[in-house]
Short mmCIF file of C-alpha atoms and ligand atoms in Angstrom, two decimals:
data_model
loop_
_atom_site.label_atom_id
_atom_site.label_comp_id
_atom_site.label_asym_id
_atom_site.label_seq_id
_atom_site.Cartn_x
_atom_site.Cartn_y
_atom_site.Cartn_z
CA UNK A 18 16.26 23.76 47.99
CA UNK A 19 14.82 24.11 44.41
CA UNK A 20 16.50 21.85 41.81
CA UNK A 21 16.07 21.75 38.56
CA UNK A 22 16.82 19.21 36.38
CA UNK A 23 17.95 19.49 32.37
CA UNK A 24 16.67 16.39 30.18
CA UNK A 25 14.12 14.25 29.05
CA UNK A 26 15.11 10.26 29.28
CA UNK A 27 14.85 7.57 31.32
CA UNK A 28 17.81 8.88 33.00
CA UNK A 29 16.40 11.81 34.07
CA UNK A 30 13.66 9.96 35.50
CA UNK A 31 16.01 8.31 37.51
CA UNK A 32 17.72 11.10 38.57
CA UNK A 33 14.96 13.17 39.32
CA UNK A 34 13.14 9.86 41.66
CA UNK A 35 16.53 10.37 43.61
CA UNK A 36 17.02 14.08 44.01
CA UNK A 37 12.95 13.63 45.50
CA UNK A 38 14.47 11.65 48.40
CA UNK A 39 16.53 14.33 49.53
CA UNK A 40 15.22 15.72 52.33
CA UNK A 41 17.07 19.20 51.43
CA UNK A 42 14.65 19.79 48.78
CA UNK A 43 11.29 21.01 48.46
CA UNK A 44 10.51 21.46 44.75
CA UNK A 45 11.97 19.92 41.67
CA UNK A 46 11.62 20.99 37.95
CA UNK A 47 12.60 19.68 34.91
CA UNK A 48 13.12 21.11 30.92
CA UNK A 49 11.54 19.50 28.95
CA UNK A 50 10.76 16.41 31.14
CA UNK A 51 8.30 13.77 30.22
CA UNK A 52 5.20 12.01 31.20
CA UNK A 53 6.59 10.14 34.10
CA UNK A 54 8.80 13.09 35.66
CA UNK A 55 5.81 14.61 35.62
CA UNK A 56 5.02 12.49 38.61
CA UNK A 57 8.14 13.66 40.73
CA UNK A 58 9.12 16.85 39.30
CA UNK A 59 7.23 20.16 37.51
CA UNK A 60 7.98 20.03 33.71
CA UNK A 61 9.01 22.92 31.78
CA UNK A 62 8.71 23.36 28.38
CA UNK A 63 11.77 24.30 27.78
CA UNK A 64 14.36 22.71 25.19
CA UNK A 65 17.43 21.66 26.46
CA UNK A 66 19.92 23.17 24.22
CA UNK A 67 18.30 26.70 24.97
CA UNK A 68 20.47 27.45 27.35
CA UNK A 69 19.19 31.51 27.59
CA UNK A 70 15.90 30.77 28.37
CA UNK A 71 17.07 27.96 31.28
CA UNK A 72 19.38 30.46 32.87
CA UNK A 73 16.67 32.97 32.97
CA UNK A 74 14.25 30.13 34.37
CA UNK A 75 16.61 29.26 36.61
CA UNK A 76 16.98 32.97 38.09
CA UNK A 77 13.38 33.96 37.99
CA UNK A 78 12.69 30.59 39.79
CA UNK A 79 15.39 31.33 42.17
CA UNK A 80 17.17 27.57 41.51
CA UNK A 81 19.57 26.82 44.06
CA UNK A 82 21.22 24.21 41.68
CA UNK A 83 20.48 22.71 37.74
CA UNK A 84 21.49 19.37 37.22
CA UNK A 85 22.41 18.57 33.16
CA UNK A 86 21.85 14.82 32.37
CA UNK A 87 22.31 15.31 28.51
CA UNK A 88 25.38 15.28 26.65
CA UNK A 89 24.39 17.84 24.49
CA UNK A 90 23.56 20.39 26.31
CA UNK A 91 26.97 20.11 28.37
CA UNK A 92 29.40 19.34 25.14
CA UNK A 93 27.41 23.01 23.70
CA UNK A 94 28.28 24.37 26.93
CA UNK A 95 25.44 24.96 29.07
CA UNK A 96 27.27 25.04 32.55
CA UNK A 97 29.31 27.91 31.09
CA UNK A 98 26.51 30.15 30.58
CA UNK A 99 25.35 29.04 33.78
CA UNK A 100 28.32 30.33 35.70
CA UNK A 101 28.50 33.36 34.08
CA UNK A 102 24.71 33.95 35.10
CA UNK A 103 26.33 33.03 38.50
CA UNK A 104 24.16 30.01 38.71
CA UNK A 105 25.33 26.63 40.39
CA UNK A 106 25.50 24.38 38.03
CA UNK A 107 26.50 20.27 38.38
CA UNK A 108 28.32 19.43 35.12
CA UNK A 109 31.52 20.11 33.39
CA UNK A 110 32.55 22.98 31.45
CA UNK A 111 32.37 22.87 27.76
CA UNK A 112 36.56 22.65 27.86
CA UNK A 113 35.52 19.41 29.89
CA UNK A 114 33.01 18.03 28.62
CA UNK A 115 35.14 17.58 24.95
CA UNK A 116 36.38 14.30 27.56
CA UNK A 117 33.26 12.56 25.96
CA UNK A 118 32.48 15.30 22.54
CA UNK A 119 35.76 14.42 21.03
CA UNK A 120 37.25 11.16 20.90
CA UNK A 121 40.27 12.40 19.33
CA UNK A 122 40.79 14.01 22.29
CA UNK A 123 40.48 11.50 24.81
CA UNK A 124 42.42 9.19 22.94
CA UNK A 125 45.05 12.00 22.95
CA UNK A 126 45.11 12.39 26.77
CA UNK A 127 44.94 8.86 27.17
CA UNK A 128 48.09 8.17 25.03
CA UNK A 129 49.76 11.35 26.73
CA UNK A 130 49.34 10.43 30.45
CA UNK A 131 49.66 6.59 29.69
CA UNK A 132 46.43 5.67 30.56
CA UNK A 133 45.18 2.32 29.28
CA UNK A 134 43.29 2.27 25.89
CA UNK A 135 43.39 0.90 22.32
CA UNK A 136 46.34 2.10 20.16
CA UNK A 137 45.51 4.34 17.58
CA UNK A 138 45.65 6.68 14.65
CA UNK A 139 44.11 10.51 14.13
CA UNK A 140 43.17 11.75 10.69
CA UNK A 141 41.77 14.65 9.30
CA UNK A 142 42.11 13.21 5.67
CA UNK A 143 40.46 10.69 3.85
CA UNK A 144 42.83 10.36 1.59
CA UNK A 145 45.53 9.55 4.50
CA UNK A 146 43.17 7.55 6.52
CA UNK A 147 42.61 5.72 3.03
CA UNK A 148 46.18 4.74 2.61
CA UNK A 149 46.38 3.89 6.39
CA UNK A 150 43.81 1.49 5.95
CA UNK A 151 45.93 -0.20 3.02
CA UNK A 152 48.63 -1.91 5.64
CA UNK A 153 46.07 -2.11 8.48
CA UNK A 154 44.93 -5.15 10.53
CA UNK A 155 41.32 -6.08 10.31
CA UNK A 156 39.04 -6.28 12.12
CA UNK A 157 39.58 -2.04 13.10
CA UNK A 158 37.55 -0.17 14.65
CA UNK A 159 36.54 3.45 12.97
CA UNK A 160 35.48 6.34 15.13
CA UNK A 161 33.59 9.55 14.67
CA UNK A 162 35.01 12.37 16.57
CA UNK A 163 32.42 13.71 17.72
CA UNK A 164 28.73 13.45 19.22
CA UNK A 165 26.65 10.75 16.52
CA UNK A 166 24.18 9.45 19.12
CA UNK A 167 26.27 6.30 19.74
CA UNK A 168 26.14 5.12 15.94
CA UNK A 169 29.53 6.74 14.65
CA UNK A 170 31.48 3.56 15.68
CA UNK A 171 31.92 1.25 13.01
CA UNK A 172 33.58 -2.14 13.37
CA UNK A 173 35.04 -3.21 10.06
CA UNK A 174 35.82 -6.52 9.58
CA UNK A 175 37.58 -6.14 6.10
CA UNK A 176 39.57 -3.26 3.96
CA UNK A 177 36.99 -3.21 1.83
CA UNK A 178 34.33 -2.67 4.44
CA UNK A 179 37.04 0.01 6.29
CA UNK A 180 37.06 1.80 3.16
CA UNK A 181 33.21 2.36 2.70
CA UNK A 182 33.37 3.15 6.53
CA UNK A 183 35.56 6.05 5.79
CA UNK A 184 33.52 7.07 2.99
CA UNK A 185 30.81 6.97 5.14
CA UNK A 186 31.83 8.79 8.18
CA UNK A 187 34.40 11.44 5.92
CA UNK A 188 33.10 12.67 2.51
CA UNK A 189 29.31 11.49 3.22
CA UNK A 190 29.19 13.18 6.55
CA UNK A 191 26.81 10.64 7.91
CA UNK A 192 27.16 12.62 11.15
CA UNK A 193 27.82 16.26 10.19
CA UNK A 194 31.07 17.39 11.29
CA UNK A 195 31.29 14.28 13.79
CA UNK A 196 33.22 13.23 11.27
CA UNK A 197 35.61 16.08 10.12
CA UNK A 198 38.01 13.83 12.22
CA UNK A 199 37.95 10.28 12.85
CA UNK A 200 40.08 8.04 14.94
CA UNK A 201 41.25 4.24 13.54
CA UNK A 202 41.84 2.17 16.24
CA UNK A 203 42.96 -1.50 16.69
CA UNK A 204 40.25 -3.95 17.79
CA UNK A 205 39.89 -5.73 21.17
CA UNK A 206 37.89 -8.17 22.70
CA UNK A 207 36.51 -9.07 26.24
CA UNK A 208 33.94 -7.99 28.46
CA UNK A 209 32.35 -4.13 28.07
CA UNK A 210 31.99 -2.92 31.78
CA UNK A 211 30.36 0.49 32.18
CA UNK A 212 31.94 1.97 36.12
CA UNK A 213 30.11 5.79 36.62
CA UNK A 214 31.51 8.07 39.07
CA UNK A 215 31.57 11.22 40.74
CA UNK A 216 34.14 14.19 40.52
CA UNK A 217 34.74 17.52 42.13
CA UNK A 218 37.90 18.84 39.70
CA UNK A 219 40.20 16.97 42.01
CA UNK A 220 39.01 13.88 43.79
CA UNK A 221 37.22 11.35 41.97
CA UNK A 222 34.40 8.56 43.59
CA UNK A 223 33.62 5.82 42.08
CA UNK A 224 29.78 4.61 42.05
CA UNK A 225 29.33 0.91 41.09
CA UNK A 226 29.76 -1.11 37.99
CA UNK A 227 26.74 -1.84 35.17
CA UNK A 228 26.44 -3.57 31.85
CA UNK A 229 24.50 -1.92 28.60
CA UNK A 230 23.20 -4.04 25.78
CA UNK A 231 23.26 -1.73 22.96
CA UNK A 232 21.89 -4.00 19.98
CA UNK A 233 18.10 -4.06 19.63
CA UNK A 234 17.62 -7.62 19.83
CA UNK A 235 18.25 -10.76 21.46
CA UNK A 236 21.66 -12.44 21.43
CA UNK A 237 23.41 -8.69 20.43
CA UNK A 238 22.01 -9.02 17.14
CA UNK A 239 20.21 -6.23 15.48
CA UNK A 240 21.12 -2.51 15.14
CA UNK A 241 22.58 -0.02 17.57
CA UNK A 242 20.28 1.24 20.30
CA UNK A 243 20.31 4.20 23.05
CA UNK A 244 20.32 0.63 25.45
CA UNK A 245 17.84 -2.21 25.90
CA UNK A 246 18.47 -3.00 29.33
CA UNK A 247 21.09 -2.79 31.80
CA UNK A 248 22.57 -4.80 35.13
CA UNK A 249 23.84 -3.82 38.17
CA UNK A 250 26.67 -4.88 39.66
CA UNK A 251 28.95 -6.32 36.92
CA UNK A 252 29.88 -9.93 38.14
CA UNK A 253 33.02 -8.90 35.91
CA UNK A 254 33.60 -6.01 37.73
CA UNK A 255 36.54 -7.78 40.77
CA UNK A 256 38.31 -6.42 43.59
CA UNK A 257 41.28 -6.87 41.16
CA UNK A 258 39.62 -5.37 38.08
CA UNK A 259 38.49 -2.05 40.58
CA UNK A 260 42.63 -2.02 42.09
CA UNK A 261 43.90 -1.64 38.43
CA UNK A 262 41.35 0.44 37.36
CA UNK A 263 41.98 2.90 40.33
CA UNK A 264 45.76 2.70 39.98
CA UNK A 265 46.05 3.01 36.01
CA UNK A 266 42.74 4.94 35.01
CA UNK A 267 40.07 6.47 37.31
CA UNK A 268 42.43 9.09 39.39
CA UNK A 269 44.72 9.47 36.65
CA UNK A 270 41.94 10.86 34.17
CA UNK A 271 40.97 13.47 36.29
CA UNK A 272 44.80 14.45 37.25
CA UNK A 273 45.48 14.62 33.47
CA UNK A 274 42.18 17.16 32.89
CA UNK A 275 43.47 19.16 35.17
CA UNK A 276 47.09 19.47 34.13
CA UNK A 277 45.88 20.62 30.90
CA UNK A 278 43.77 23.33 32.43
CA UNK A 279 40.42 21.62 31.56
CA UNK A 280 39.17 20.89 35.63
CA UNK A 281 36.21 18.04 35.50
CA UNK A 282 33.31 18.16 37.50
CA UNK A 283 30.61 16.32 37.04
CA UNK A 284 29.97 12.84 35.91
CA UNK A 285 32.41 10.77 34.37
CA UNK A 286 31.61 7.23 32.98
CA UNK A 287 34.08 5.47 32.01
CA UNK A 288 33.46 2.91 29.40
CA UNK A 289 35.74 -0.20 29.84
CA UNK A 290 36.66 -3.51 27.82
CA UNK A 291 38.16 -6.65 30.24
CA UNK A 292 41.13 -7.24 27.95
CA UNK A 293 43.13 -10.04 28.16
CA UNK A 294 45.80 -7.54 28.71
CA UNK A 295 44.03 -5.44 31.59
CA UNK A 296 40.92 -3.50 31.26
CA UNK A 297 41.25 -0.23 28.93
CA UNK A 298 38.85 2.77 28.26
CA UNK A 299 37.07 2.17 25.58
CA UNK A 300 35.62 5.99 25.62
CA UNK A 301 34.19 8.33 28.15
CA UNK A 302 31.32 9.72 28.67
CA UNK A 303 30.62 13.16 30.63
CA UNK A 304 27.32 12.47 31.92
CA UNK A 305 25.03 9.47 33.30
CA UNK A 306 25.01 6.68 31.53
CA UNK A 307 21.00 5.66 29.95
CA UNK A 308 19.97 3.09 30.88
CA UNK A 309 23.07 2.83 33.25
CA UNK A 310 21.32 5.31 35.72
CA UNK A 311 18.51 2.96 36.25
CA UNK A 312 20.11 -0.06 37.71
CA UNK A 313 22.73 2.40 39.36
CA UNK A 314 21.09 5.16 41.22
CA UNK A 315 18.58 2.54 43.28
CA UNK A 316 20.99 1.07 44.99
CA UNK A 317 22.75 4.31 46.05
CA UNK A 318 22.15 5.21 49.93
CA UNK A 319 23.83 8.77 49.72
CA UNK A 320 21.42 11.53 49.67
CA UNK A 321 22.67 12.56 46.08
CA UNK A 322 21.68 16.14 46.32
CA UNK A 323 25.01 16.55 49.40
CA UNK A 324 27.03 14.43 46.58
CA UNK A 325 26.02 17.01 43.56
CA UNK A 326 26.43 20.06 45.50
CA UNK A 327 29.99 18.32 47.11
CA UNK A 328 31.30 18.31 43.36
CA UNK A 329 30.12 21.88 43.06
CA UNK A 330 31.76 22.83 45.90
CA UNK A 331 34.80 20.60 45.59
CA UNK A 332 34.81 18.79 48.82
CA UNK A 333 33.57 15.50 47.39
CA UNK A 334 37.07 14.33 49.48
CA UNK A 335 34.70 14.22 52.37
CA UNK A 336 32.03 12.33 51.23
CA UNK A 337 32.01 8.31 51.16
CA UNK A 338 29.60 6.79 48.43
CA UNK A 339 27.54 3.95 49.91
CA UNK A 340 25.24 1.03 47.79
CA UNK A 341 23.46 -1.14 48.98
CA UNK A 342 24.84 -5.11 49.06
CA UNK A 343 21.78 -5.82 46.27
CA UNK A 344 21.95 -5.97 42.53
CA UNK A 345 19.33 -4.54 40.06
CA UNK A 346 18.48 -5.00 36.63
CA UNK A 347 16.19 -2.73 34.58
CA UNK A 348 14.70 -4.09 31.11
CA UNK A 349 13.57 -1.55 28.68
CA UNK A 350 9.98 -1.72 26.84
CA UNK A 351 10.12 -0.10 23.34
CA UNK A 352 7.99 0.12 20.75
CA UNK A 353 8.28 -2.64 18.21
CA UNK A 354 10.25 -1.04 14.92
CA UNK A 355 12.88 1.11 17.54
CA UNK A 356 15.22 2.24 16.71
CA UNK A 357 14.33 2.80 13.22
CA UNK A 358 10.06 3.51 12.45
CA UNK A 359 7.27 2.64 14.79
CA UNK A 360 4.03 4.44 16.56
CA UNK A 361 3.94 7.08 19.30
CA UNK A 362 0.98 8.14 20.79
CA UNK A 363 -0.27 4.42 21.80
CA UNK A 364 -1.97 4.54 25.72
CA UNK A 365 0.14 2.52 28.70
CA UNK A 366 -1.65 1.06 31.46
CA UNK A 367 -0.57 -0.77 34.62
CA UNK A 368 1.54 1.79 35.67
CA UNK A 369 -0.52 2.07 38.91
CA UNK A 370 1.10 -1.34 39.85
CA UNK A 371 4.41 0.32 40.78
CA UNK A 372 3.51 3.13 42.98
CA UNK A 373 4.75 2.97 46.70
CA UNK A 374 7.14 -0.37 45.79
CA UNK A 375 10.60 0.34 47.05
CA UNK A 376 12.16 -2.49 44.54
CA UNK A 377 10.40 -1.59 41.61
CA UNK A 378 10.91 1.13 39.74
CA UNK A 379 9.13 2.19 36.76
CA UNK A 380 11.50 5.07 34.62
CA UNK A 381 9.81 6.94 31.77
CA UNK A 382 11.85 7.75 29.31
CA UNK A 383 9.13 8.23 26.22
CA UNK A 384 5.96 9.00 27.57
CA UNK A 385 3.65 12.04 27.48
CA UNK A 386 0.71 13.19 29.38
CA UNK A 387 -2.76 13.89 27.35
CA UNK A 388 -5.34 16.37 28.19
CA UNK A 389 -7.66 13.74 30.21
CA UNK A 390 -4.09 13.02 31.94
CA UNK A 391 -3.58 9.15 30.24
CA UNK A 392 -0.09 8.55 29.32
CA UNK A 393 0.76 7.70 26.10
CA UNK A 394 4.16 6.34 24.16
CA UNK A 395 6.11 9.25 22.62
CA UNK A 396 9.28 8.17 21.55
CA UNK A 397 11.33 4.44 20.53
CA UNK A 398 12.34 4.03 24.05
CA UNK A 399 9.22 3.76 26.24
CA UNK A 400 9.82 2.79 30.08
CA UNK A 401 12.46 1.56 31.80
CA UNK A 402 11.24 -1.63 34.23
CA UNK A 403 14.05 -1.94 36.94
CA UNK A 404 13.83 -4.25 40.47
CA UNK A 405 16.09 -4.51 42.25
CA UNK A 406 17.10 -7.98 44.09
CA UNK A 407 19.53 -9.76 46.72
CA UNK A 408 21.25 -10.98 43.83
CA UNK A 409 21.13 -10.43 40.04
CA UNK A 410 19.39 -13.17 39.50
CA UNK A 411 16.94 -12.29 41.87
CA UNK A 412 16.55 -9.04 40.29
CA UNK A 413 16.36 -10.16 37.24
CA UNK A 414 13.91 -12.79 37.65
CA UNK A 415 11.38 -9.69 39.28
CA UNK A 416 12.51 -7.06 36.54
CA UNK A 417 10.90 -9.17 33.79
CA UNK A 418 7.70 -10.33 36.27
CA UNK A 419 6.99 -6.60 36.58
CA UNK A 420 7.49 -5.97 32.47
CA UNK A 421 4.53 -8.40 32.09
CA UNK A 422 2.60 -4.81 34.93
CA UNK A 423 2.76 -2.87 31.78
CA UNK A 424 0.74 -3.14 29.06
CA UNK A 425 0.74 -1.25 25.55
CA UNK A 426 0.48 -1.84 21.45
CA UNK A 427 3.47 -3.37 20.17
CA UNK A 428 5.57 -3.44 23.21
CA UNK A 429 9.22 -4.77 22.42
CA UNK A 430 11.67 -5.83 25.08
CA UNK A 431 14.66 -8.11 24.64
CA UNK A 432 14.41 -11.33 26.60
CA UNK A 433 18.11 -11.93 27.16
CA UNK A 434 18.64 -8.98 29.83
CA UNK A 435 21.43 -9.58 32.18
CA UNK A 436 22.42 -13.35 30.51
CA UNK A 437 26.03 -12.91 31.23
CA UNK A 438 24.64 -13.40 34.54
CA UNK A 439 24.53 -16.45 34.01
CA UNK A 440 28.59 -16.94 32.45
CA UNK A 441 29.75 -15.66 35.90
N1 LIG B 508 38.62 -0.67 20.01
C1 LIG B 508 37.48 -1.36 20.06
N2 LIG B 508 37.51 -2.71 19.94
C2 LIG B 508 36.36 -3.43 19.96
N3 LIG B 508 35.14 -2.90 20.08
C3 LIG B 508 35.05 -1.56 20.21
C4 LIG B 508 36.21 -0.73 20.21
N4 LIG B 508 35.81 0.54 20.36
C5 LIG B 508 34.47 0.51 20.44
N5 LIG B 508 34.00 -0.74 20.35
C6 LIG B 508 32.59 -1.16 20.42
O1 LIG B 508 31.77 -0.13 19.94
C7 LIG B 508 30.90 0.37 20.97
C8 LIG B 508 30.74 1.86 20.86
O2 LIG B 508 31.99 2.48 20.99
P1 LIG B 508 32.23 3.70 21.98
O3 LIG B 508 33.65 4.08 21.90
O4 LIG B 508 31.68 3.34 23.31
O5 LIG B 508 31.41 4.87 21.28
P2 LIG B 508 29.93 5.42 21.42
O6 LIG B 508 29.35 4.91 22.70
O7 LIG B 508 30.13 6.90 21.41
O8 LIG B 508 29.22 4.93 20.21
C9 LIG B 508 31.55 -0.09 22.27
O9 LIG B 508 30.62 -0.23 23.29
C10 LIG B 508 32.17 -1.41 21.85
O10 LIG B 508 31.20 -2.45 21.83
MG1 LIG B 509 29.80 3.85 24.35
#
C-alpha cells in the first residue's frame, strides 16, 4: 500500500514510525513533514490546509489511503474533498469533526444525551455573558468556541478577571471568530486524564490512557504550551474509572453523533477530569493527541494500518486493540523562550544514538533538513524523547537518560515529567 500522511508534528512522527511497521505498506509520504519524517516517510511540500493540491497528489500518486493528524485540516474539511475525489480517507467529516472545532457544540450534545461534563452557559453576546457573569461563582472557566491553538480557555478566578476575559475573547477577538461564541462553564477540580480511541461511525475502541503537561515549566507554572511531555498509562486511569467511562461516555458519544446525522470516524480523544463526582469530558478532540501519540502509539501491538483502514471500512467491531503490559513516557526538548520568542535554525546532534533501539524513540516535531543534510531546530517544539519501560518509573527514569543523547543551543525541557507518578 501507499500511505500518505497529512501533518508536520511530533505526532506525525509518531504516526508515521508506526504506519512503517506495517508490513502492508511499501511507501509512505507525508505533506509537509519535517526533518525527522524525513527518515521514515518521503516529504512533500505541500501545506496542509491545501486540500486541492493533496487530493490531486494523492491521485497522481495513486494513495491507497491519507491519514490527517491535524485538526485543522479536518475541522476545514479535508476528508470531504477527499471523498468526493473518491479517495480513502481516515478522519471525520467536517460535520464531525465540529466534535472538537466547536465547543458549543459538544457541550450541547453532551447536555442533550446526558453525558457527563461541566454545567454550562452559551452566549453569543457580550453584553449577556456580561450580566451572567454578575451572579456567577468564581473561579469559572471561559471558553472559545472554536479552534485557538489550545489558549482560548481562560480560568478566571474573580468577576473582575471574568470580565476582562470576555473582553478578551468577545470584542478583542483574541482568536478571530473563535470567539463569536463562547461557553461559561463552572469550574472543577481533580485529575486531567487524556483516554484516545478509535472509531468506525458505530463501534468505538478504546486505546490506553496518557497525561499532558500543558504549562511550559516546572511545577505547571508558566504559560500554555502545545505539551511538554506526556505519560503513558495513567496510574489514575482504574478498572473502575474505564467501567464508568464506557457506560456513561465513550459509546454514548459516538451513538449521539450519529443520531444527529453527523457519523464519526476517526480519532476521538476524549479529554477527562477525575471529579470527585465521576470523571466528565472536559472537551474532545478529533484527532491524536501531541504529545499524547508519543507515549501511546509505542506500546500499541496492532498493525495500525488494518485498524485505520477497519474505521474506513467500518468493521473496527472485529478488531481487538492490544498494548503492551509497559508504560512510556516521552519528555519534550524545546528551545529555551517556547512558546513565546526563541531561535530556529540551531544544529542537533546525537540523534545517531537512537537508531535501531526498540525502547527509545526519538519524534521530531521541529526539525528541518539543510542542504549538507544536518538537522537543524525549526520551530518551539523540537524533539520528542520517549522510552518506554516495565513501569513508569522505569520509563521515566530512561526517557530523561536519553534527553541528556541530544544535544543543541538552548535546549529547554521540564524536569518534572510524569511526577504524579510518584502521588499514585
Ligand atoms: N471546567 C473546567 N474546570 C477546570 N479546569 C478546566 C475546565 N475546562 C478546562 N479546564 C482546564 O483548561 C484546559 C484546557 O481546556 P480544554 O477544554 O481542554 O480546551 P483546549 O484544549 O481546547 O484549550 C484543560 O486541560 C483544563 O486544565
Ligand atoms: Mg485540551
Amino acid at each position: 500500500m501507499k500511505i500518505l500522511v497529512v501533518g508536520s508534528g511530533g505526532r506525525e512522527h509518531a504516526i508515521v514510525w508506526k504506519i512503517a511497521q506495517s508490513p502492508k505498506v511499501d511507501k509512505i509520504y507525508c505533506a509537509p513533514g519535517n526533518g525527522g519524517i524525513g527518515e521514515c516517510a518521503e516529504c512533500v511540500d505541500i501545506g496542509a490546509m491545501e486540500f486541492e493540491r493533496l487530493a490531486a497528489f494523492a491521485k497522481e500518486k495513486e494513495i491507497d489511503l491519507t491519514v490527517i493528524g491535524m485538526d485543522d485540516p479536518l475541522c476545514g474539511g479535508i476528508v470531504d474533498v477527499f471523498e468526493r475525489e473518491g479517495l480513502r480517507v481516515f478522519g471525520p467529516r467536517k460535520n464531525a469533526a465540529i466534535l472538537e472545532g466547536s465547543k458549543a457544540f459538544s457541550k450541547d450534545l453532551m447536555k442533550k444525551y446526558g453525558i457527563p461534563t461541566a454545567a454550562y452557559e452559551v452566549f453569543t453576546d457580550p453584553e449577556q455573558a456580561m450580566a451572567y457573569l454578575e451572579t456567577a461563582k468564581f473561579p469559572i472557566v471561559l471558553k472559545a468556541d472554536g479552534l485557538a491553538l489550545g489558549k482560548g480557555v481562560l480560568i478566571c478566578g474573580s468577576l473582575e478577571e471574568a470580565k476582562a476575559g470576555v473582553k478578551t475573547l468577545m470584542l478583542d477577538k483574541q482568536f478571530g471568530s473563535a470567539g463569536d461564541e463562547i461557553v461559561i462553564e463552572e469550574f472543577m477540580t481533580g485529575r486531567e486524564v487524556s483516554v484516545l480511541s478509535f472509531v468506525d461511525g458505530q463501534t468505538i475502541r478504546i486505546m490506553t490512557s496518557a497525561q499532558d503537561h500543558k504549562r511550559a515549566k516546572d511545577g505547571d507554572q508558566g504559560l500554555n504550551t502545545g505539551g511538554m511531555g506526556t505519560f503513558s498509562p495513567s496510574p489514575f486511569y482504574t478498572a473502575e474509572v474505564d467501567a464508568y467511562c464506557r457506560e456513561h461516555i465513550y459509546q454514548k458519544t459516538v451513538d449521539a453523533m450519529r443520531a444527529e446525522g453527523r457519523e464519526f470516524k476517526g480519532i476521538i480523544f476524549f479529554g477527562l477530569m477525575l471529579t470527585a463526582d465521576g470523571p466528565k469530558v472536559l472537551e474532545y478532540n478529533a484527532r491524536f493527541g501531541d504529545p499524547e501519540t508519543q507515549v501511546v502509539l509505542p506500546r500499541m501491538k496492532n498493525d495500525i494500518v488494518e485498524v485505520f483502514e477497519a474505521c474506513v471500512d467500518g468493521t473496527l467491531d472485529q478488531v481487538e486493540l492490544e498494548f503492551e503490559d509497559n508504560a512510556a513516557v516521552c519528555v519534550v526538548l524545546a528551545s529555551d523562550g517556547y512558546p513565546e520568542k526563541y531561535e530556529k535554525g540551531l544544529p542537533i546532534s546525537g540523534l545517531e544514538r537512537f537508531a535501531g533501539k526498540t525502547d527509545y524513540f526519538v519524534f521530531h516535531a521541529g526539525t528541518k533538513r539543510d542542504g549538507d543534510g544536518r538537522i537543524l531546530t525549526n520551530g518551539g517544539r523540537v524533539l520528542g524523547v520517549t522510552a518506554t519501560g516495565a513501569d513508569l518509573k522505569e520509563a521515566r527514569k530512561k526517557a530523561y537518560e536519553a534527553t541528556e543523547w541530544v544535544e543543541f543551543a538552548n535546549k529547554y525541557m521540564r524536569h518534572d515529567i510524569g511526577k504524579a507518578i510518584d502521588e499514585a
